[in-house]
Structures are given as C-alpha cells and as structure tokens.
Tab-separated table of C-alpha atoms and ligand atoms in Angstrom:
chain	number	residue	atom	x	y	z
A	1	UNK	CA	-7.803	36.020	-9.417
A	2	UNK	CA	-10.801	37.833	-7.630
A	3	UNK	CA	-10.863	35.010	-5.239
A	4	UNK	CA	-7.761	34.409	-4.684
A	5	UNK	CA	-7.616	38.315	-3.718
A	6	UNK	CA	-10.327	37.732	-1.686
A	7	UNK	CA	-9.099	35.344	0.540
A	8	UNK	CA	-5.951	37.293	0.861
A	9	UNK	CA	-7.168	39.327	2.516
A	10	UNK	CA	-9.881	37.412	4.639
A	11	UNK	CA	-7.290	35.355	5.687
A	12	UNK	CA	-3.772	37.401	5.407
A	13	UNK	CA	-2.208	34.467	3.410
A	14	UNK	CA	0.429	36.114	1.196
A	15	UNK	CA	0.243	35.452	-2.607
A	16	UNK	CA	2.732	38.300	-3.465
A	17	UNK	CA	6.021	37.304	-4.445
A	18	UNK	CA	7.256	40.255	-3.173
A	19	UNK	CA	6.261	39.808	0.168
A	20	UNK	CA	7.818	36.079	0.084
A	21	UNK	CA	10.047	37.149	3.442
A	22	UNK	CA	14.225	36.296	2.621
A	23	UNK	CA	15.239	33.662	4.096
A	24	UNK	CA	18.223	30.693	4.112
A	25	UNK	CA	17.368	27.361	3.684
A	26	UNK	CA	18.880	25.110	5.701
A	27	UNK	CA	21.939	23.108	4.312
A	28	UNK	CA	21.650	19.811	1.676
A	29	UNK	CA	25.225	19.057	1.869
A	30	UNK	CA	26.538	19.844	5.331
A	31	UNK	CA	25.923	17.099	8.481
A	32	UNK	CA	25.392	17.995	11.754
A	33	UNK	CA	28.725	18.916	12.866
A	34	UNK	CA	29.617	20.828	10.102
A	35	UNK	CA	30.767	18.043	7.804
A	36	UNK	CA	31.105	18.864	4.056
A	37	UNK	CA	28.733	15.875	2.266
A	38	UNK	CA	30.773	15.627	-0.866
A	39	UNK	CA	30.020	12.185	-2.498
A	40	UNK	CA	27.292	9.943	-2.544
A	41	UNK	CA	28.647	7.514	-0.133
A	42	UNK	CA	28.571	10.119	2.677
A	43	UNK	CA	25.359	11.122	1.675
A	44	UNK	CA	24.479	7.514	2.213
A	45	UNK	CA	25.642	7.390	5.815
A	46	UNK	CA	25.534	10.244	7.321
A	47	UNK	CA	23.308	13.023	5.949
A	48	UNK	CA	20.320	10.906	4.695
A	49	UNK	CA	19.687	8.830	7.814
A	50	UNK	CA	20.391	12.600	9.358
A	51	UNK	CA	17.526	14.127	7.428
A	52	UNK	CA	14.883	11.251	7.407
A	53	UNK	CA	15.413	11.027	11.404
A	54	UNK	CA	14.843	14.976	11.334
A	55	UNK	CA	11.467	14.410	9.017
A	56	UNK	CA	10.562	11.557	11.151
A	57	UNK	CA	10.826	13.803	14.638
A	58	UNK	CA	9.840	17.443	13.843
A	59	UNK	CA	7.437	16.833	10.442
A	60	UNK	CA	5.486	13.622	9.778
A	61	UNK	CA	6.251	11.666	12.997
A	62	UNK	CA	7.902	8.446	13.443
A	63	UNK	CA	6.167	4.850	12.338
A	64	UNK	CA	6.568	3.395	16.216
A	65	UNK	CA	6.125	-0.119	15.430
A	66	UNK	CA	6.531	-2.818	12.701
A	67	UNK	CA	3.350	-4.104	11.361
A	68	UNK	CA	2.817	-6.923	8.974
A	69	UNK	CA	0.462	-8.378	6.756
A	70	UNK	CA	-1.049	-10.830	8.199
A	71	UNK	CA	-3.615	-12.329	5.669
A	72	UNK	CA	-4.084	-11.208	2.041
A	73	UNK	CA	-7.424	-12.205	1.271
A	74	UNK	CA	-7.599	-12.260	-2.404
A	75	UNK	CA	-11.340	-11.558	-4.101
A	76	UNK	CA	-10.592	-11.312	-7.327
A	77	UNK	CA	-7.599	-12.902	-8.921
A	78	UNK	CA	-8.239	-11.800	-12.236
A	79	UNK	CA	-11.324	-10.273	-13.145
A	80	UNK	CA	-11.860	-9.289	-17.106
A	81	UNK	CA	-11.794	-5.175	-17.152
A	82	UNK	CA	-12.329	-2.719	-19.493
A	83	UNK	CA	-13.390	-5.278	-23.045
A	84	UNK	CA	-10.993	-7.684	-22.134
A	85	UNK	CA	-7.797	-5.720	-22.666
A	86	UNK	CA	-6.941	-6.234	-18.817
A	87	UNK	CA	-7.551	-7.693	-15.388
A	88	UNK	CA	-8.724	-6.124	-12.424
A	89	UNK	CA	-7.036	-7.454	-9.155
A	90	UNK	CA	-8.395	-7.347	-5.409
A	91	UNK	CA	-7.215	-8.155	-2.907
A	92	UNK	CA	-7.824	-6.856	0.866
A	93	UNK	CA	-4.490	-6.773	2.740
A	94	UNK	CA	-5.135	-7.931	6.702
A	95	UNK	CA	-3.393	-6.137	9.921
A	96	UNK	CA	-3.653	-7.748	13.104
A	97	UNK	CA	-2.738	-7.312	16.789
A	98	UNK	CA	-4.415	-8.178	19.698
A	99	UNK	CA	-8.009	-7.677	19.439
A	100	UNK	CA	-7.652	-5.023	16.708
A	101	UNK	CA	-7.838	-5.738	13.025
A	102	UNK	CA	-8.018	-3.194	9.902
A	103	UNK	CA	-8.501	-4.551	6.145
A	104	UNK	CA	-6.523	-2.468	3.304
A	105	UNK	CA	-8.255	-3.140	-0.024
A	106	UNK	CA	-5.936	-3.060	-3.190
A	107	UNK	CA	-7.436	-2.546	-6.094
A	108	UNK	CA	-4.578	-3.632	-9.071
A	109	UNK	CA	-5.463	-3.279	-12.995
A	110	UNK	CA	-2.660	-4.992	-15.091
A	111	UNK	CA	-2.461	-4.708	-19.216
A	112	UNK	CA	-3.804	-8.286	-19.955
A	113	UNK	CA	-1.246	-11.014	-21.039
A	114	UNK	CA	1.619	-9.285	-20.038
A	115	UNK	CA	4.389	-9.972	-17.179
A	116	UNK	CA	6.741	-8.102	-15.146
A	117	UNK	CA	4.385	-5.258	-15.815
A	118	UNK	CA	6.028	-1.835	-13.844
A	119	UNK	CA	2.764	-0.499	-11.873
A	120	UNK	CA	1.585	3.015	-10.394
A	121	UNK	CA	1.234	2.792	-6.798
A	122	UNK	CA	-1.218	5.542	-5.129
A	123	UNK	CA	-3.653	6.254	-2.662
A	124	UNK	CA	-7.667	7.354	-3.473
A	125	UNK	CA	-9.394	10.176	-1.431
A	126	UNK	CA	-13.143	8.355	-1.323
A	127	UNK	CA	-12.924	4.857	-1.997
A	128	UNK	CA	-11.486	2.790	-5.171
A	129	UNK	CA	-14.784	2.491	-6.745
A	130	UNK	CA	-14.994	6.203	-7.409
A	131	UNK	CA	-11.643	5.805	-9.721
A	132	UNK	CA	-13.423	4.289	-12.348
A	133	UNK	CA	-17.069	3.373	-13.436
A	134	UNK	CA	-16.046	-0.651	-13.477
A	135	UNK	CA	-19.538	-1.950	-11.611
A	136	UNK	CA	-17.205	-4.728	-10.285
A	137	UNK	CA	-14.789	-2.707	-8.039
A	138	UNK	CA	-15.916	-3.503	-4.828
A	139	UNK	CA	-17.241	-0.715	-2.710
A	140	UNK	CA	-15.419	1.048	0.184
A	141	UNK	CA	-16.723	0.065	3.922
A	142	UNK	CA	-14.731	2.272	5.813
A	143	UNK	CA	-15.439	5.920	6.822
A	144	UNK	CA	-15.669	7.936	4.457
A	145	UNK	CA	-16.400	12.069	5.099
A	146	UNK	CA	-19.736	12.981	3.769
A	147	UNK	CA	-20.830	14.587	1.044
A	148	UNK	CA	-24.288	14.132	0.261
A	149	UNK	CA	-23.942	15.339	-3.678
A	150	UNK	CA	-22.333	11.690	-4.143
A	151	UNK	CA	-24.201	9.830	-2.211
A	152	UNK	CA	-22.419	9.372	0.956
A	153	UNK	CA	-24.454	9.901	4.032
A	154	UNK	CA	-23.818	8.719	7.767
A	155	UNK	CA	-19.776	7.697	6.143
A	156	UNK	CA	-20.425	5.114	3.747
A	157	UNK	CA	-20.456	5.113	0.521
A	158	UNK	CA	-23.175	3.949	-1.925
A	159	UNK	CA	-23.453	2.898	-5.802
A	160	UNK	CA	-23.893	6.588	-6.210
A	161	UNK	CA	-20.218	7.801	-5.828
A	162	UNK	CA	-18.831	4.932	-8.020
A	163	UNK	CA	-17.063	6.409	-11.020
A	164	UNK	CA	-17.040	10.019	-9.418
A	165	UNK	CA	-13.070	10.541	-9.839
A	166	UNK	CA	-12.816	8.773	-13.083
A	167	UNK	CA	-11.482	12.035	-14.892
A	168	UNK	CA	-8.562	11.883	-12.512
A	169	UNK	CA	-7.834	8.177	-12.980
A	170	UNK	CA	-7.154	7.600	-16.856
A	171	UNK	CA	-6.750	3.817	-16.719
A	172	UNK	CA	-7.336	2.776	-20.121
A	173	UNK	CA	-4.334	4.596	-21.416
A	174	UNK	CA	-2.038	3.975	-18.318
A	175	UNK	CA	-2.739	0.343	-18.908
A	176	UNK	CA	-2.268	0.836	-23.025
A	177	UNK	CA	1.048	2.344	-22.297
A	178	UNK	CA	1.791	-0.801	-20.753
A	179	UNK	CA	1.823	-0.274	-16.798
A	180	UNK	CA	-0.523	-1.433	-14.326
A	181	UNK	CA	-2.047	0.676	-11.665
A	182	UNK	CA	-2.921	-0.074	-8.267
A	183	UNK	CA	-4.456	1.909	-5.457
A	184	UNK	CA	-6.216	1.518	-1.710
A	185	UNK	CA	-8.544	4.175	0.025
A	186	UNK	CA	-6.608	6.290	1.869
A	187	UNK	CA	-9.219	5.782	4.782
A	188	UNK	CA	-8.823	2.192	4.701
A	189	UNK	CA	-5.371	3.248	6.611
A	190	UNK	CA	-6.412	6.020	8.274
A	191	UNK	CA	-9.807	8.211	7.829
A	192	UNK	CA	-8.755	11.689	7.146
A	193	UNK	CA	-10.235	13.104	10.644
A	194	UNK	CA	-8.905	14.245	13.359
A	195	UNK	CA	-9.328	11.408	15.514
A	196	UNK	CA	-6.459	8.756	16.919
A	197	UNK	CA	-8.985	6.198	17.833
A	198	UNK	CA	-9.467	4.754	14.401
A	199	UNK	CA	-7.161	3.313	11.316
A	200	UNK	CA	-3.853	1.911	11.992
A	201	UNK	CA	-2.479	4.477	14.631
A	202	UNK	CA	-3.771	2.207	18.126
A	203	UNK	CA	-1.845	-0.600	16.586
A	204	UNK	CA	0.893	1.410	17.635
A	205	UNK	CA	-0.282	2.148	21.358
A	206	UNK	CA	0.832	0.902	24.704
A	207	UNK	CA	-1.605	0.082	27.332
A	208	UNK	CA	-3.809	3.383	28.065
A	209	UNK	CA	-2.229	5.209	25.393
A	210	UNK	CA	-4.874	7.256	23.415
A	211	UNK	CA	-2.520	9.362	20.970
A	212	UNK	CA	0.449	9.253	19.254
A	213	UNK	CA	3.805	10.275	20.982
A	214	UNK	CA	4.419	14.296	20.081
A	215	UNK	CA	7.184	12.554	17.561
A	216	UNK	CA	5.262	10.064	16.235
A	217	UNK	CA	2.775	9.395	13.251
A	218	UNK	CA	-0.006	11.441	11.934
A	219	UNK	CA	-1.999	10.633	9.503
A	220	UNK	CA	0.804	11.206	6.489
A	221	UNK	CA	2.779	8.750	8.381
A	222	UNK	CA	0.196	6.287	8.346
A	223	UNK	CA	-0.483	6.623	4.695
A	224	UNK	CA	2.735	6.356	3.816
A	225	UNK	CA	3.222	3.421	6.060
A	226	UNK	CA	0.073	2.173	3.767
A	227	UNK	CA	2.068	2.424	0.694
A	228	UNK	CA	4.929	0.363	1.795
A	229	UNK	CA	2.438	-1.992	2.503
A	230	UNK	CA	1.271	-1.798	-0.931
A	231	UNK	CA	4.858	-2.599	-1.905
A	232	UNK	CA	4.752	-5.601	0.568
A	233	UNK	CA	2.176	-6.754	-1.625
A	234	UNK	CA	2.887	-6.290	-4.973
A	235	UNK	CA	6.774	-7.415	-4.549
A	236	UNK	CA	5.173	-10.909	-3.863
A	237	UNK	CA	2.718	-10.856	-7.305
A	238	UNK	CA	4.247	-12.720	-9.725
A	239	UNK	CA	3.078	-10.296	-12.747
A	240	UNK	CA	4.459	-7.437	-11.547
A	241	UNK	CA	7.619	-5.927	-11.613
A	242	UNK	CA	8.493	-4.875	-8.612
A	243	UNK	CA	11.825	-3.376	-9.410
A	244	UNK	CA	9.386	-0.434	-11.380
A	245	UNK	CA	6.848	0.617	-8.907
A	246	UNK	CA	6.114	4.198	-9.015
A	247	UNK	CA	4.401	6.035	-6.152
A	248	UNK	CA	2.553	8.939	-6.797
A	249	UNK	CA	-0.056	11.185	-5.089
A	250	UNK	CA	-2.098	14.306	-5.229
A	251	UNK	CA	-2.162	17.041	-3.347
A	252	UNK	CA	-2.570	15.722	0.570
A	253	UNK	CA	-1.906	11.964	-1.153
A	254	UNK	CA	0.644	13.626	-2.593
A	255	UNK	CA	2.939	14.900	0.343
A	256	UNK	CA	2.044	11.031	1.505
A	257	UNK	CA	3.783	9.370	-1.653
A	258	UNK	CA	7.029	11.822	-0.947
A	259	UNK	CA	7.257	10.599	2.705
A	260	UNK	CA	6.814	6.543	1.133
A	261	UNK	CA	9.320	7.600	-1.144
A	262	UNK	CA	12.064	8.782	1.391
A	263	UNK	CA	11.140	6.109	3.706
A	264	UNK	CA	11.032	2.895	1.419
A	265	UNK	CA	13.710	2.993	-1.453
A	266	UNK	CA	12.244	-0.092	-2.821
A	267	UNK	CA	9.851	2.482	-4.929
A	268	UNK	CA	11.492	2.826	-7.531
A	269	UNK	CA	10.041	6.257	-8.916
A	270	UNK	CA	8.132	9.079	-7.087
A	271	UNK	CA	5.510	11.722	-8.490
A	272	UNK	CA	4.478	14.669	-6.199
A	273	UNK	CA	1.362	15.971	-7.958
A	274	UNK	CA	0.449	19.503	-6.515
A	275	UNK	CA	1.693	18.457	-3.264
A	276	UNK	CA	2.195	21.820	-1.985
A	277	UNK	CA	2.607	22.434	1.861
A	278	UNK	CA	4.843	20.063	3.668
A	279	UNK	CA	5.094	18.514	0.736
A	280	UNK	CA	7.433	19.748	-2.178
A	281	UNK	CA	6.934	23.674	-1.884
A	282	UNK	CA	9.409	25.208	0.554
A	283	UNK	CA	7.738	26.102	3.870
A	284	UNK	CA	10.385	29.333	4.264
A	285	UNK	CA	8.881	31.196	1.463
A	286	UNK	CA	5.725	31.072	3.104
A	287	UNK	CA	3.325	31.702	0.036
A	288	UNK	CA	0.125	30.309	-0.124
A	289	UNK	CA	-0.247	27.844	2.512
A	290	UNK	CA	2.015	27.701	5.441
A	291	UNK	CA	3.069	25.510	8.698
A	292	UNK	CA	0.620	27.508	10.979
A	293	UNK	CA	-2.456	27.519	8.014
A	294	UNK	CA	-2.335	23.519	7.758
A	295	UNK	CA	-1.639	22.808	11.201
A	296	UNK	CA	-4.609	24.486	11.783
A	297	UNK	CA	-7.016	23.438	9.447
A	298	UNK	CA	-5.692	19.411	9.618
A	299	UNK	CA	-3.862	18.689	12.962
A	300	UNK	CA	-3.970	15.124	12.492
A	301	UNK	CA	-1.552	15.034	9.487
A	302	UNK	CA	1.987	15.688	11.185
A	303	UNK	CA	3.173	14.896	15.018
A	304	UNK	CA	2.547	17.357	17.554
A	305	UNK	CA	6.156	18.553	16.998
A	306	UNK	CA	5.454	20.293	13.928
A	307	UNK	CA	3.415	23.335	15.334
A	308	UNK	CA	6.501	24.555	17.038
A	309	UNK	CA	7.307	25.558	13.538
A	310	UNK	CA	4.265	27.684	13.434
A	311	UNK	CA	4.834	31.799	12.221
A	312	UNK	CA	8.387	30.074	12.920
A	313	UNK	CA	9.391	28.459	10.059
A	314	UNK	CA	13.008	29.739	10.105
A	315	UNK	CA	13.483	27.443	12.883
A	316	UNK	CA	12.787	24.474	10.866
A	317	UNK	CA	15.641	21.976	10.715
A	318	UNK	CA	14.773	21.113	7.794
A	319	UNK	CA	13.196	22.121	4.658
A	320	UNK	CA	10.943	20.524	1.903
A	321	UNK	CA	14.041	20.179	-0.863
A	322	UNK	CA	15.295	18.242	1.591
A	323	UNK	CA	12.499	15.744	1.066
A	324	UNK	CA	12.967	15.572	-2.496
A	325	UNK	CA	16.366	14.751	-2.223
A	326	UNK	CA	15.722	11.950	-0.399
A	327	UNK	CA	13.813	10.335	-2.934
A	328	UNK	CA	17.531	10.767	-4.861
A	329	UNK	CA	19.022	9.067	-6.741
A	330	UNK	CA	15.785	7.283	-8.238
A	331	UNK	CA	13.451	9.617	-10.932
A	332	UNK	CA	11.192	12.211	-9.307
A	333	UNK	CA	8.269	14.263	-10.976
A	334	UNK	CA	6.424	17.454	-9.199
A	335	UNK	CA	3.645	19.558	-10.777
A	336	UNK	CA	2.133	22.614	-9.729
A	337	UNK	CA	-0.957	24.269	-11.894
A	338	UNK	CA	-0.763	27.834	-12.469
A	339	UNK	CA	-4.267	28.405	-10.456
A	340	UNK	CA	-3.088	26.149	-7.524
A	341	UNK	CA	-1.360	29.361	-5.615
A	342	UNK	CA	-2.632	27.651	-2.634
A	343	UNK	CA	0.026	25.397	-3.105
A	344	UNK	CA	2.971	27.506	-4.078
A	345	UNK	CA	4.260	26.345	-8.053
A	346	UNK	CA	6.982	27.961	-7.540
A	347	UNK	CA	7.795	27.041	-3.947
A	348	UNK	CA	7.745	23.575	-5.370
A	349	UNK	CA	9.706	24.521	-8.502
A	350	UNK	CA	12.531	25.956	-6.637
A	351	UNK	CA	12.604	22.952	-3.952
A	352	UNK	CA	13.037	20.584	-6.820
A	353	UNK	CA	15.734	22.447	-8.480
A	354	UNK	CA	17.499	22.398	-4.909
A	355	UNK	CA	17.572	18.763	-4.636
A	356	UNK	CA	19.107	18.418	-7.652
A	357	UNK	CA	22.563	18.667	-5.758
A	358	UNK	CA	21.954	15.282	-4.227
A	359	UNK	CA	21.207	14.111	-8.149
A	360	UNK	CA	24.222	15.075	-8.988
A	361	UNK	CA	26.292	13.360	-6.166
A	362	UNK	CA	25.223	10.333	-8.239
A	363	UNK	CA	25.974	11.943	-11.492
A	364	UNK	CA	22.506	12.895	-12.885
A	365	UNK	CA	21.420	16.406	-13.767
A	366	UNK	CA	18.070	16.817	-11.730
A	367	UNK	CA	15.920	19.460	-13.356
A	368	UNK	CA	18.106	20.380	-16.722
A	369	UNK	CA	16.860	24.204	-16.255
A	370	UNK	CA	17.201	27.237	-13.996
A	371	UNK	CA	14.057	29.334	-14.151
A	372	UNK	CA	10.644	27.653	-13.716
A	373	UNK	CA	9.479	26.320	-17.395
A	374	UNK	CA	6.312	28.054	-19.479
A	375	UNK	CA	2.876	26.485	-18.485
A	376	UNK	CA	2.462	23.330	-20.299
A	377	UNK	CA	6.102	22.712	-20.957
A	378	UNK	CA	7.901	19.913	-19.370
A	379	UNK	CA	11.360	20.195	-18.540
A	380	UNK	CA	12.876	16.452	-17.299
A	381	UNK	CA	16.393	15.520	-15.884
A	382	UNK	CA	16.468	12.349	-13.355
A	383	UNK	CA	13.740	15.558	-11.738
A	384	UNK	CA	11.067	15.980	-13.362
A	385	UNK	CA	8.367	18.999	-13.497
A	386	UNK	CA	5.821	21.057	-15.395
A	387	UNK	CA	3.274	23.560	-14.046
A	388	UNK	CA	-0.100	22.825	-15.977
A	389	UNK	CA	-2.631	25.303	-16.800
A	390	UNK	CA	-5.735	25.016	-14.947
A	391	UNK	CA	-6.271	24.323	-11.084
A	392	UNK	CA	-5.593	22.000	-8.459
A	393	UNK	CA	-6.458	18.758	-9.817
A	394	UNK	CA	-4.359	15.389	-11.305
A	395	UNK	CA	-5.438	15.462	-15.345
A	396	UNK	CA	-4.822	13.251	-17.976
A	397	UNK	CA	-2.422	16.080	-19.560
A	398	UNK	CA	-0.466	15.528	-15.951
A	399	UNK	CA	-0.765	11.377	-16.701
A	400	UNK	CA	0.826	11.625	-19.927
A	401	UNK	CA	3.397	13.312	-18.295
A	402	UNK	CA	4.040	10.769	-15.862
A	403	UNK	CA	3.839	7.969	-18.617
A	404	UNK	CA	6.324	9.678	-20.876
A	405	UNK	CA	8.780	10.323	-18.119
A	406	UNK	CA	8.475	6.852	-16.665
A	407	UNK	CA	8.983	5.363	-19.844
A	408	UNK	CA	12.468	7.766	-20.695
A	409	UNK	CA	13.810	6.661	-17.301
A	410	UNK	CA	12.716	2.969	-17.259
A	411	UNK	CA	14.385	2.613	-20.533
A	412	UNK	CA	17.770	1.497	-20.824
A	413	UNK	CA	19.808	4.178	-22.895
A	414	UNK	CA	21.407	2.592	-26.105
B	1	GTR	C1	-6.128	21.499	1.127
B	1	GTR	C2	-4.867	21.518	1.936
B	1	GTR	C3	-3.703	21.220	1.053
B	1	GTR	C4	-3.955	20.030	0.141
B	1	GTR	C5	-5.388	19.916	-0.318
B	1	GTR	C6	-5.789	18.571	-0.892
B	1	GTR	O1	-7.244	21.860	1.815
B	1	GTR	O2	-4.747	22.784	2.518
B	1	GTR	O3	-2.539	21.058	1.835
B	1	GTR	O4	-3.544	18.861	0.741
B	1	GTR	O5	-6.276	20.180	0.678
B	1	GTR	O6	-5.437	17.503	-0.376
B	1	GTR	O7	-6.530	18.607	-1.880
C-alpha cells in the first residue's frame, strides 16, 4: 500500500474511489442514429459492425491488409513431452510479400492419444522456451528486450531464460484436464518497441510509407492479427478442435486476446487476465492507469487516433464494456488481483457486468451477480470473473479457473 501511495503521488494517478470523476458511459444498445438495439439480430447488423469499426478507428487501429500464411514449416510433428503423457508441436508459420518475410513460431502441446482436443490459444512476452523448462522447445530468434538477469543481452535470448515463466504456464495440468495449449512470441509478430520498421506492420505499407495510417494498427492490432493467424493454423490440424479454441492473455497480451476475440468469432472462448487499460477496465473511471498514462509510456500499442482521448476520455466513442460485449454471445472470463490497482479490478468488474446486456440479447445471464465477488471467489454466468489475491500476474489458482469454466461451458447441459 506504501507504494502504491507513493506513486500516487509521484505521479498524480488516482487510486481513490472517491475521486473516480462521474461520468456516462456511452450507450451498448443504441446505434448511431438513435436506434433502440433490442434483439440480437440488430445487434448483429447494425451495432456490432458499428462498435468494432469505432475500436478499429479511434482505439487499436485498423488491420490494412489481408495477409496469409504462406508456408507452415513444421519442425516437430510430434515430439514426446513431459514422460510421454503428450506431444509437443512446432511449427513456424511463414508471411511473405515482396522482399519481406517474418516467421511466427507455434509452439502446440496436445494430451497424448487424444483427438478433437479444444486448445488455449495465447501469446508469450519473451519467447516460448521461457513457458516451460522442456530443453526441446526451440529458442526464440527474434528481438527480444533485454534483461540481463535472464540472460538476454544485445536481444536474443540464450539457454539461460528457458523455463523462466514456467510458474505462469501450468501445462501439465492444462493438458491433464484434457486441452491442449498453444502459444507464439508475441515479438515474433511484432517486438514490443516503439518502432514501425520491424514485425508485420511494413507488410502493410505502400511505397515510402514508414508508419501506420493515424487509424491503423499498433502493435495490439498486430498481435491480435497474430492470433487469428494462430487460428488459421490450428483450424487446419487434424487433432484439434477447432470449434473450442480459447484465446486468452495477460495483462498487455491480454487487451490483445480481447481485440482477437471481437475481431475473429471463430474463437470460440475469450479470457482477459488482468487486462486493465484499454483492455477490460473502463477508461471513464480513470483509476489506476489511464488513456494519457499508457499512451505515454507505450505509443506503439494503439493508432495515433487514440491520444485525442488523452485527459479526454469523456469524448471517447466508445468504452471498454463495449469490447467485452463484442466477444458476446460466446463465454468470456476477466480477472483482476486485489494488488493490481494499476489495472483497475473494479473498472474491469463493472465493464463486464455492463456487457452482460448484449448476453442477454441471446438469452444468457452474463455475470450472475451485482456487486464485485470476495477475493478468491468466482462468480460465472456465460461472463466469467474473480479478483485473486496477490498481484499482477497469471497463477495456476487463475488456470484452474479458466479450466473449470471452460469445461462448464464446453459441456453440453443434460
Ligand atoms: C504495464 C502497462 C499495463 C500492462 C502491463 C503488462 O506497464 O501499463 O497496461 O499491460 O504493463 O503488460 O504487464
């Protein structure tokens, strides 16, 4: 709490609910010109395409060009993992055009001897080999931000960092629950700098173009774009089920696997994990983090539109419940940890309660409660959510979370 005072007031970000300024979020359920969205056929064709194009302009930016796989180069069709109980999977996904090419690695783990196996879907902050301690993963080559303490000097990685975010990938017991998991470096798509020149964005440029349009895709964009292409993949691998992929994310990975959500409804779940700003907290309450705070600090994220919204979020046309809902009507999870303040729990908590009203347009409940739930105690609908003790981080108390809510919804009721 010290701290968190502390950079209160270093930094005059607000952590007092009481100084959470009122405000009036924009309307779910009313189109452009007033229109009254009543069912879940108008939400269909007017106010959803409405809202993603709004996302797409003002927020994450616009994906300005179709890109395809090109080659999938697979290097390991079935590796034994972890004693034999499964197989590791990888397979580097190939983008080409013109003289440019970039290689997205998937890294897949299925429960062995199974089929038509539903599979988590999420990006990695420093390369797949740092998810688990399996000598075999193959290591990241693209850049990676250094950080000596692991090993990675001059942007790329060594043996040293393999393993390092183990604790936040529990893959023994997501495979023993009977899902597979796959994942990519987030870098692979786009390195997490502020710099257009590199991952997947000068695919998208015309001749002398060095940035992105001011309404087209940052880096959140590009990841997400990365995602789909993860779906790309996996709907063509004959042992998975690609009716029951589930995206998920943490934190900045996290606001990424909401955009993939609302963009590609082929995902067939979505988990926020401490997503925060711009991703499921509401940017009007301004607590904790806000538009002009991470415009700041990562400018590469969003299109240029976005810091209009600066100190000016009541001009937003949209809002972050907004996002959730249109990850509607499939099953949605958000966390928040009670020391993540940064990331507003209950900015998130009330944004997911607000989508709800597009969950019911399909006649689901979206969260069953009103007030935000005791630490530790998950409260699921078709929305799910729980605010876990402890700090920003993805746990294996949030995992089994995510299992036992994917297997309620994935199972047929009786
Ligand atoms: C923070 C950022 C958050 C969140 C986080 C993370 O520095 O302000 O929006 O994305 O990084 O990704 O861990």
């Amino acid at each position: 709490l010290i701290s968190v005072n502390l950079m209160a007031q270093q930094t005059g970000v607000n952590y007092d609910e009481k100084e959470v300024p009122n405000y009036k979020l924009p309307e779910l359920l009313v189109s452009k010109n007033g229109r009254k969205i009543k069912n879940a056929k108008r939400w269909e064709k007017i106010r959803r395409p409405e809202l993603l194009k709004l996302f797409e302009q003002e927020v994450y930016g616009k994906i300005p060009v179709d890109i395809e796989i090109d080659d999938v180069i697979i290097h390991e069709a079935a590796g034994e993992a972890f004693n034999g109980t499964a197989i590791r999977r990888q397979v580097e996904l190939v983008f080409r055009k013109d003289d440019l090419a970039l290689s997205a690695n998937l890294l897949i783990y299925l429960p062995k001897d199974s089929d038509n196996v539903p599979v988590f879907v999420g990006l990695n902050f420093n390369g797949n080999h740092t998810v688990s301690d399996d000598p075999d993963i193959r290591l990241a080559d693209s850049w990676v931000r250094d950080n000596p303490s692991l090993g990675i000097v001059h942007n790329q990685v060594t043996e040293q960092s393999r393993g390092v975010a183990s604790d936040r990938w529990p893959i023994e017991e997501i495979l023993e629950a009977g899902y597979g998991i796959a994942t990519i470096y987030c870098g692979d798509i786009d390195p997490d700098r502020d710099n257009f020149q590199d991952g997947i964005h000068p695919f998208s440029y015309q001749l002398g173009q060095f940035r992105p349009g001011y309404d087209e895709w940052g880096t959140i964009s590009a990841w997400a774009w990365g995602l789909t292409k993860a779906m790309d993949y996996l709907s063509t691998d004959a042992d998975v089920d690609s009716s029951r992929v589930i995206v998920f994310g943490h934190s900045r990975l996290g606001k990424a696997a909401l955009w993939a959500a609302a963009l590609d409804q082929r995902f067939a779940m979505c988990i926020s994990n401490n997503s925060g700003c711009m991703g499921a907290a509401l940017s009007r309450r301004q607590f904790g983090e806000t538009v002009g705070s991470i415009t700041k600090a990562f400018p590469h994220w969003f299109c240029e539109n976005l810091n209009k919204y600066a100190s000016r979020e009541e001009n937003l046309p949209v809002d972050q419940h907004m996002l959730l809902a249109l990850v509607a009507p499939r099953p949605l999870y958000v966390t928040s940890a009670t020391e993540d303040l940064w990331a507003d729990p209950k900015g998130e908590f009330l944004s997911a309660i607000e989508a709800g009203a597009v969950y019911q347009l399909y006649g689901t409940e979206g969260l069953p409660v009103n007030e935000m739930p005791a630490p530790d105690s998950p409260v699921a609908g078709s929305v799910g959510y729980h605010i876990r003790t402890g700090k920003h981080d993805i746990t294996s108390y949030d995992w089994k979370q995510f299992i036992d809510f994917a297997n309620q919804q994935f199972t047929p009721e009786q």
